[in-house]
Amino acid sequence: MGRGLIAEPNWVNKVQFGQEKLLRKCISCNIGCADHRIAKGLPIRCTVNPDVIGEDEYKHHRLKNKIRLTVIGGGTAALEAACSAAEIGAEVNLYEQKSYLGGLAHQIAQLPDKKRIDDYVNYLKQRASLLPNLKINLNQKADLETIIHQQTDMIVNASGAQPFLPPIEGLQAAHAASNSQVFDIFDLLKNLAAFQEKNQQILIIGGGAVGLDVMEYFTKHCAAKVTMVEMLPEIGRDLDIVTKFGMKELLDKYQVKQFTQTKLKSISNSKAVVLQAGKQLELEFDKVFICLGMRSQAPLMPTLEKYSLEQGISLTNIGDSKQARRIFEGTQEARQILNEVHLVDQRKSKSMHLEHNY
């Protein structure tokens, strides 16, 4: 109940008044609560609740002018930004080129042990559905022409990130091959049913959060024999304290082979060559997953930067399209865009005042 009430302080009131669909449920990430307080000695925060102190106070600070806001992307950062702006009176248009909302968070939630992440996505979708001044455009890729047509006052780019495939010998060709056994995290999430064969040799390159999610899926649900390769001295080094202990238990329980301080040198469709302490090793596999992190995808930003400067329009880049990180950072940045929205509102009031006096 402790974590749940940090995520949703109004739990009792929402249940009492039949607003269960608007419950902002804890997703058990342990990042802002347990890790901040216990491991880092920081104030308690929350991944899904961007303001555990002020809560809904921001809603009382309404805009004085008509402000049009364009949000590019439909992930959790984009949705939080769009909802927050609409809740203070902005007219918001959100554009998502896919057929669904939630971005990477919704995709990760396809893994059996990550289903609770979708609770946050569903909350954001329900919240958005109650805002008549927020229009969501699915299957529509935003471009400059779209933004010009909207006559927007502010642009928020939240176009997300893609898996990083570094320039390692053989990697690009092996991943692109029609009979490829070299995959990234998106390959798994897009077609989980195709990865249910039992007792395979699974090699995972990268021992961060994504690599450990892949390990958890194949050990617990596919009885796979998993090997992990990580350049750093420790697998799961940057995880929150609770998840780190949980993952260490899984690594031990399923006897996952771990190669730390090990670098991938080259890869083919059946084996990988790695370097450990100056020695070259060959690791065979049935399938290999490249989990070397995510890289920001913001292809429209150069065009948007030029346009915003020419027109004097505010432009903000948030979430993974700014820097690939966790849901936590994206949610915080999404709520912080309200500071810029209010500045736009103030500038418009000042401009109208000057025009009136003139």
Coordinates of C-alpha atoms in Angstrom, one line a residue:
M1 CA 0.0 0.0 0.0
G2 CA 2.9 2.4 0.7
R3 CA 4.2 2.6 -2.9
G4 CA 0.6 2.5 -4.2
L5 CA -0.3 5.6 -2.2
I6 CA 2.8 7.5 -3.4
A7 CA 1.7 6.7 -7.0
E8 CA -1.9 7.6 -6.3
P9 CA -2.5 9.7 -3.2
N10 CA -6.2 10.0 -4.2
W11 CA -6.8 6.3 -4.4
V12 CA -9.6 6.2 -1.8
N13 CA -11.5 9.2 -3.2
K14 CA -11.3 7.9 -6.8
V15 CA -12.6 4.5 -5.7
Q16 CA -15.4 6.1 -3.6
F17 CA -16.6 8.2 -6.5
G18 CA -16.4 5.5 -9.2
Q19 CA -13.2 6.7 -10.9
E20 CA -11.3 3.4 -10.8
K21 CA -10.3 3.8 -14.4
L22 CA -8.4 7.0 -13.4
L23 CA -6.3 5.2 -10.7
R24 CA -2.7 5.9 -11.3
K25 CA -1.4 2.5 -10.2
C26 CA 2.1 1.7 -9.0
I27 CA 4.1 -0.2 -11.6
S28 CA 6.5 -1.6 -9.0
C29 CA 9.6 -0.1 -10.6
N30 CA 11.1 0.9 -7.2
I31 CA 13.0 3.8 -8.9
G32 CA 11.7 7.0 -7.3
C33 CA 10.7 5.5 -3.9
A34 CA 12.9 2.6 -2.7
D35 CA 16.0 3.4 -4.8
H36 CA 15.8 7.2 -4.2
R37 CA 15.3 6.9 -0.5
I38 CA 17.2 3.8 0.5
A39 CA 20.1 3.5 -2.0
K40 CA 20.7 7.2 -2.9
G41 CA 19.5 9.1 0.1
L42 CA 17.3 11.3 -2.1
P43 CA 13.7 12.6 -1.5
I44 CA 11.0 10.2 -2.5
R45 CA 9.7 10.6 -6.0
C46 CA 7.6 8.4 -8.4
T47 CA 7.9 7.2 -11.9
V48 CA 4.1 7.5 -12.6
N49 CA 3.4 10.5 -10.3
P50 CA 5.5 13.4 -11.5
D51 CA 4.7 15.6 -8.5
V52 CA 4.4 13.8 -5.2
I53 CA 4.5 17.1 -3.3
G54 CA 2.1 19.4 -5.3
E55 CA 0.0 16.6 -6.6
D56 CA -2.8 18.2 -8.7
E57 CA -2.1 21.8 -7.7
Y58 CA -1.0 22.6 -11.2
K59 CA -4.6 22.3 -12.5
H60 CA -5.6 25.4 -10.6
H61 CA -3.2 27.6 -12.6
R62 CA -5.2 28.0 -15.7
L63 CA -4.0 29.7 -18.9
K64 CA -5.3 33.2 -19.6
N65 CA -5.0 33.0 -23.4
K66 CA -5.7 30.5 -26.2
I67 CA -2.5 28.4 -26.5
R68 CA -2.2 25.8 -29.2
L69 CA 0.2 23.0 -28.4
T70 CA 1.5 20.3 -30.8
V71 CA 2.9 17.1 -29.3
I72 CA 4.9 14.7 -31.6
G73 CA 4.9 11.2 -30.3
G74 CA 2.5 9.0 -28.4
G75 CA 4.6 7.4 -25.6
T76 CA 4.3 8.0 -21.9
A77 CA 6.2 11.3 -21.9
A78 CA 4.1 12.6 -24.8
L79 CA 0.9 11.6 -23.2
E80 CA 1.8 13.1 -19.8
A81 CA 2.8 16.3 -21.5
A82 CA -0.3 16.5 -23.6
C83 CA -2.7 15.7 -20.7
S84 CA -1.0 18.2 -18.3
A85 CA -1.2 21.0 -20.8
A86 CA -4.8 20.3 -21.7
E87 CA -5.7 20.2 -18.1
I88 CA -4.7 23.8 -17.6
G89 CA -6.6 24.9 -20.8
A90 CA -4.3 24.5 -23.7
E91 CA -5.6 23.2 -27.1
V92 CA -3.5 20.1 -27.7
N93 CA -3.0 18.1 -30.9
L94 CA -1.0 14.9 -30.4
Y95 CA 0.4 12.9 -33.4
E96 CA 1.5 9.3 -33.3
Q97 CA 2.5 7.5 -36.4
K98 CA 1.7 4.1 -35.0
S99 CA -1.8 2.7 -34.5
Y100 CA -1.5 2.6 -30.7
L101 CA -0.4 4.8 -27.8
G102 CA 2.1 4.0 -25.1
G103 CA 5.3 3.8 -27.1
L104 CA 8.1 1.6 -25.7
A105 CA 6.4 1.3 -22.3
H106 CA 3.4 -0.5 -24.0
Q107 CA 5.8 -2.7 -26.0
I108 CA 7.8 -3.7 -23.0
A109 CA 4.5 -4.6 -21.2
Q110 CA 4.1 -7.4 -23.7
L111 CA 6.6 -9.4 -21.7
P112 CA 4.7 -11.5 -19.1
D113 CA 6.7 -10.1 -16.1
K114 CA 6.2 -6.5 -17.2
K115 CA 2.5 -6.4 -17.7
R116 CA 2.0 -3.8 -14.9
I117 CA 3.7 -1.1 -17.0
D118 CA 0.6 -1.1 -19.2
D119 CA -1.4 0.1 -16.1
Y120 CA 0.4 3.5 -16.5
V121 CA -0.3 3.6 -20.2
N122 CA -4.0 2.7 -19.7
Y123 CA -4.3 5.5 -17.0
L124 CA -2.8 8.0 -19.4
K125 CA -5.2 6.9 -22.2
Q126 CA -8.2 7.1 -19.9
R127 CA -7.1 10.5 -18.7
A128 CA -6.7 11.8 -22.2
S129 CA -10.1 10.5 -23.3
L130 CA -11.8 12.9 -20.7
L131 CA -10.1 16.0 -22.2
P132 CA -12.2 17.6 -25.0
N133 CA -9.4 20.0 -25.8
L134 CA -6.9 17.2 -26.4
K135 CA -7.1 15.6 -29.9
I136 CA -5.1 12.4 -30.5
N137 CA -4.2 11.6 -34.1
L138 CA -3.1 7.9 -34.5
N139 CA -1.5 6.5 -37.7
Q140 CA -0.4 10.0 -38.6
K141 CA 3.2 11.1 -38.8
A142 CA 3.7 14.8 -37.9
D143 CA 5.6 16.9 -40.4
L144 CA 6.3 20.6 -40.8
E145 CA 3.2 21.1 -43.0
T146 CA 1.1 19.6 -40.2
I147 CA 2.5 22.0 -37.7
I148 CA 2.1 25.0 -39.9
H149 CA -1.5 24.1 -40.5
Q150 CA -2.1 23.9 -36.8
Q151 CA -0.8 27.5 -36.3
T152 CA 0.7 26.2 -33.1
D153 CA 2.2 28.3 -30.3
M154 CA 4.4 25.6 -28.9
I155 CA 5.8 22.3 -30.1
V156 CA 6.8 19.3 -27.8
N157 CA 8.8 16.6 -29.5
A158 CA 8.7 13.2 -27.8
S159 CA 9.5 10.9 -30.7
G160 CA 11.3 8.2 -28.6
A161 CA 14.2 6.0 -29.3
Q162 CA 15.3 2.9 -31.2
P163 CA 17.7 0.0 -30.3
F164 CA 21.3 0.8 -30.8
L165 CA 23.2 -1.5 -33.2
P166 CA 26.9 -0.4 -33.1
P167 CA 29.3 -0.8 -36.0
I168 CA 30.5 -4.2 -35.0
E169 CA 31.8 -6.6 -37.6
G170 CA 29.0 -8.7 -39.1
L171 CA 26.3 -7.2 -36.9
Q172 CA 24.3 -5.1 -39.4
A173 CA 24.4 -7.9 -42.1
A174 CA 23.4 -10.6 -39.7
H175 CA 20.6 -8.6 -38.2
A176 CA 19.2 -7.8 -41.7
A177 CA 19.5 -11.3 -43.1
S178 CA 16.2 -13.0 -44.0
N179 CA 17.1 -16.1 -42.0
S180 CA 18.6 -14.0 -39.2
Q181 CA 19.1 -15.4 -35.7
V182 CA 20.4 -12.0 -34.5
F183 CA 17.7 -9.9 -32.9
D184 CA 17.1 -6.7 -31.0
I185 CA 14.5 -6.0 -28.2
F186 CA 11.9 -4.7 -30.7
D187 CA 12.1 -8.0 -32.7
L188 CA 11.1 -9.8 -29.6
L189 CA 8.3 -7.5 -28.5
K190 CA 6.7 -7.2 -31.9
N191 CA 6.2 -11.0 -32.2
L192 CA 6.6 -12.6 -28.8
A193 CA 4.8 -15.7 -30.1
A194 CA 7.7 -16.4 -32.5
F195 CA 10.1 -16.8 -29.6
Q196 CA 8.5 -19.5 -27.5
E197 CA 10.7 -22.5 -28.5
K198 CA 12.0 -24.3 -25.4
N199 CA 15.5 -25.3 -24.3
Q200 CA 17.5 -23.1 -26.7
Q201 CA 20.9 -21.5 -26.3
I202 CA 20.3 -17.8 -25.9
L203 CA 23.1 -15.3 -26.0
I204 CA 22.5 -11.7 -24.8
I205 CA 24.9 -9.0 -25.6
G206 CA 24.4 -6.3 -23.0
G207 CA 23.7 -6.6 -19.3
G208 CA 21.6 -3.6 -18.6
A209 CA 17.9 -3.4 -17.9
V210 CA 16.8 -4.5 -21.4
G211 CA 19.2 -7.4 -21.5
L212 CA 18.0 -8.6 -18.1
D213 CA 14.4 -8.3 -19.2
V214 CA 15.3 -10.6 -22.1
M215 CA 17.1 -13.0 -19.8
E216 CA 14.1 -13.1 -17.5
Y217 CA 11.7 -14.0 -20.3
F218 CA 13.8 -16.8 -21.8
T219 CA 14.8 -18.4 -18.5
K220 CA 11.4 -18.3 -16.7
H221 CA 9.2 -18.9 -19.7
C222 CA 11.2 -20.8 -22.3
A223 CA 13.6 -22.9 -20.1
A224 CA 16.5 -21.5 -22.1
K225 CA 20.1 -21.7 -21.3
V226 CA 21.2 -18.1 -21.3
T227 CA 24.6 -16.5 -21.6
M228 CA 25.1 -12.8 -21.0
V229 CA 28.0 -10.6 -22.2
E230 CA 28.7 -7.2 -20.5
M231 CA 31.5 -4.7 -21.0
L232 CA 31.2 -3.3 -17.4
P233 CA 32.4 -5.2 -14.3
E234 CA 28.9 -6.0 -13.2
I235 CA 25.6 -7.0 -14.8
G236 CA 22.7 -4.7 -13.9
R237 CA 25.0 -2.1 -12.5
D238 CA 22.6 0.8 -13.1
L239 CA 19.4 -0.9 -11.8
D240 CA 17.5 0.3 -8.8
I241 CA 18.5 -1.5 -5.6
V242 CA 15.4 -3.7 -5.4
T243 CA 15.4 -4.8 -9.0
K244 CA 19.1 -5.5 -8.8
F245 CA 18.8 -7.9 -6.0
G246 CA 15.8 -9.6 -7.7
M247 CA 17.8 -10.0 -10.9
K248 CA 20.8 -11.4 -9.1
E249 CA 18.6 -14.1 -7.7
L250 CA 17.3 -15.0 -11.2
L251 CA 20.9 -15.1 -12.5
D252 CA 21.8 -17.6 -9.8
K253 CA 18.6 -19.6 -9.9
Y254 CA 18.8 -20.2 -13.7
Q255 CA 22.6 -20.6 -13.7
V256 CA 23.0 -17.9 -16.3
K257 CA 26.6 -17.7 -17.6
Q258 CA 28.0 -14.3 -17.2
F259 CA 30.9 -12.7 -19.1
T260 CA 31.7 -9.3 -17.6
Q261 CA 34.4 -6.9 -18.7
T262 CA 33.9 -8.6 -22.1
K263 CA 33.5 -6.9 -25.5
L264 CA 31.8 -8.1 -28.6
K265 CA 34.2 -8.2 -31.5
S266 CA 32.3 -9.8 -34.3
I267 CA 29.1 -11.8 -34.9
S268 CA 27.7 -14.2 -37.5
N269 CA 24.4 -16.0 -37.6
S270 CA 25.5 -18.8 -35.2
K271 CA 28.4 -17.5 -33.1
A272 CA 29.9 -14.4 -31.6
V273 CA 33.5 -13.6 -31.0
V274 CA 34.2 -11.7 -27.8
L275 CA 37.3 -10.3 -26.1
Q276 CA 37.8 -10.9 -22.4
A277 CA 41.1 -9.9 -20.6
G278 CA 42.8 -9.8 -24.0
K279 CA 41.7 -13.4 -24.9
Q280 CA 39.4 -14.1 -27.8
L281 CA 36.5 -16.4 -27.1
E282 CA 33.8 -17.9 -29.4
L283 CA 30.3 -18.2 -28.1
E284 CA 27.7 -20.3 -30.0
F285 CA 24.0 -19.7 -29.9
D286 CA 20.6 -20.6 -31.3
K287 CA 19.5 -17.0 -31.0
V288 CA 21.3 -13.8 -30.0
F289 CA 19.8 -10.6 -28.7
I290 CA 21.7 -7.3 -29.0
C291 CA 20.8 -5.2 -26.0
L292 CA 23.3 -2.4 -26.1
G293 CA 20.9 0.3 -25.1
M294 CA 18.7 2.7 -27.0
R295 CA 19.5 5.8 -29.1
S296 CA 17.3 8.9 -29.4
Q297 CA 15.2 9.2 -32.5
A298 CA 14.4 12.9 -33.3
P299 CA 14.6 13.2 -37.1
L300 CA 12.3 16.2 -37.3
M301 CA 14.2 18.3 -34.7
P302 CA 16.6 20.1 -37.1
T303 CA 13.6 21.2 -39.2
L304 CA 11.6 22.1 -36.1
E305 CA 14.5 24.1 -34.6
K306 CA 14.8 26.2 -37.8
Y307 CA 11.0 26.8 -38.0
S308 CA 10.7 27.7 -34.3
L309 CA 13.5 30.2 -34.6
E310 CA 12.0 31.8 -37.7
Q311 CA 8.5 32.0 -36.2
G312 CA 9.3 32.7 -32.6
I313 CA 7.6 29.5 -31.5
S314 CA 8.6 27.6 -28.3
L315 CA 10.1 24.1 -29.0
T316 CA 10.9 21.5 -26.3
N317 CA 12.4 18.0 -26.7
I318 CA 11.6 15.6 -23.9
G319 CA 11.8 11.9 -23.0
D320 CA 13.8 9.4 -25.0
S321 CA 14.0 11.6 -28.0
K322 CA 16.1 14.0 -25.9
Q323 CA 18.1 11.2 -24.3
A324 CA 17.3 7.5 -24.0
R325 CA 16.5 6.9 -20.3
R326 CA 13.7 5.5 -18.1
I327 CA 10.0 6.3 -17.9
F328 CA 10.8 8.2 -14.7
E329 CA 12.8 10.9 -16.4
G330 CA 10.3 11.3 -19.3
T331 CA 7.4 11.7 -16.9
Q332 CA 9.3 14.4 -14.9
E333 CA 10.2 16.3 -18.1
A334 CA 6.6 16.0 -19.4
R335 CA 5.2 17.8 -16.4
Q336 CA 7.9 20.4 -16.4
I337 CA 6.8 21.6 -19.9
L338 CA 4.0 23.4 -18.0
N339 CA 6.6 26.0 -17.0
E340 CA 7.2 26.8 -20.7
V341 CA 3.5 26.7 -21.5
H342 CA 2.9 29.4 -18.8
L343 CA 5.8 31.5 -20.3
V344 CA 4.1 31.3 -23.7
D345 CA 0.9 32.4 -22.1
Q346 CA 2.6 35.4 -20.4
R347 CA 4.3 36.5 -23.6
K348 CA 0.9 36.3 -25.4
S349 CA -0.7 38.4 -22.7
K350 CA 2.1 41.0 -22.9
S351 CA 1.9 41.1 -26.7
M352 CA -1.9 41.7 -26.6
H353 CA -1.4 44.4 -23.9
L354 CA 1.1 46.2 -26.1
E355 CA -1.1 46.0 -29.2
H356 CA -4.1 47.3 -27.2
N357 CA -2.1 50.3 -25.9
Y358 CA -0.7 51.0 -29.3

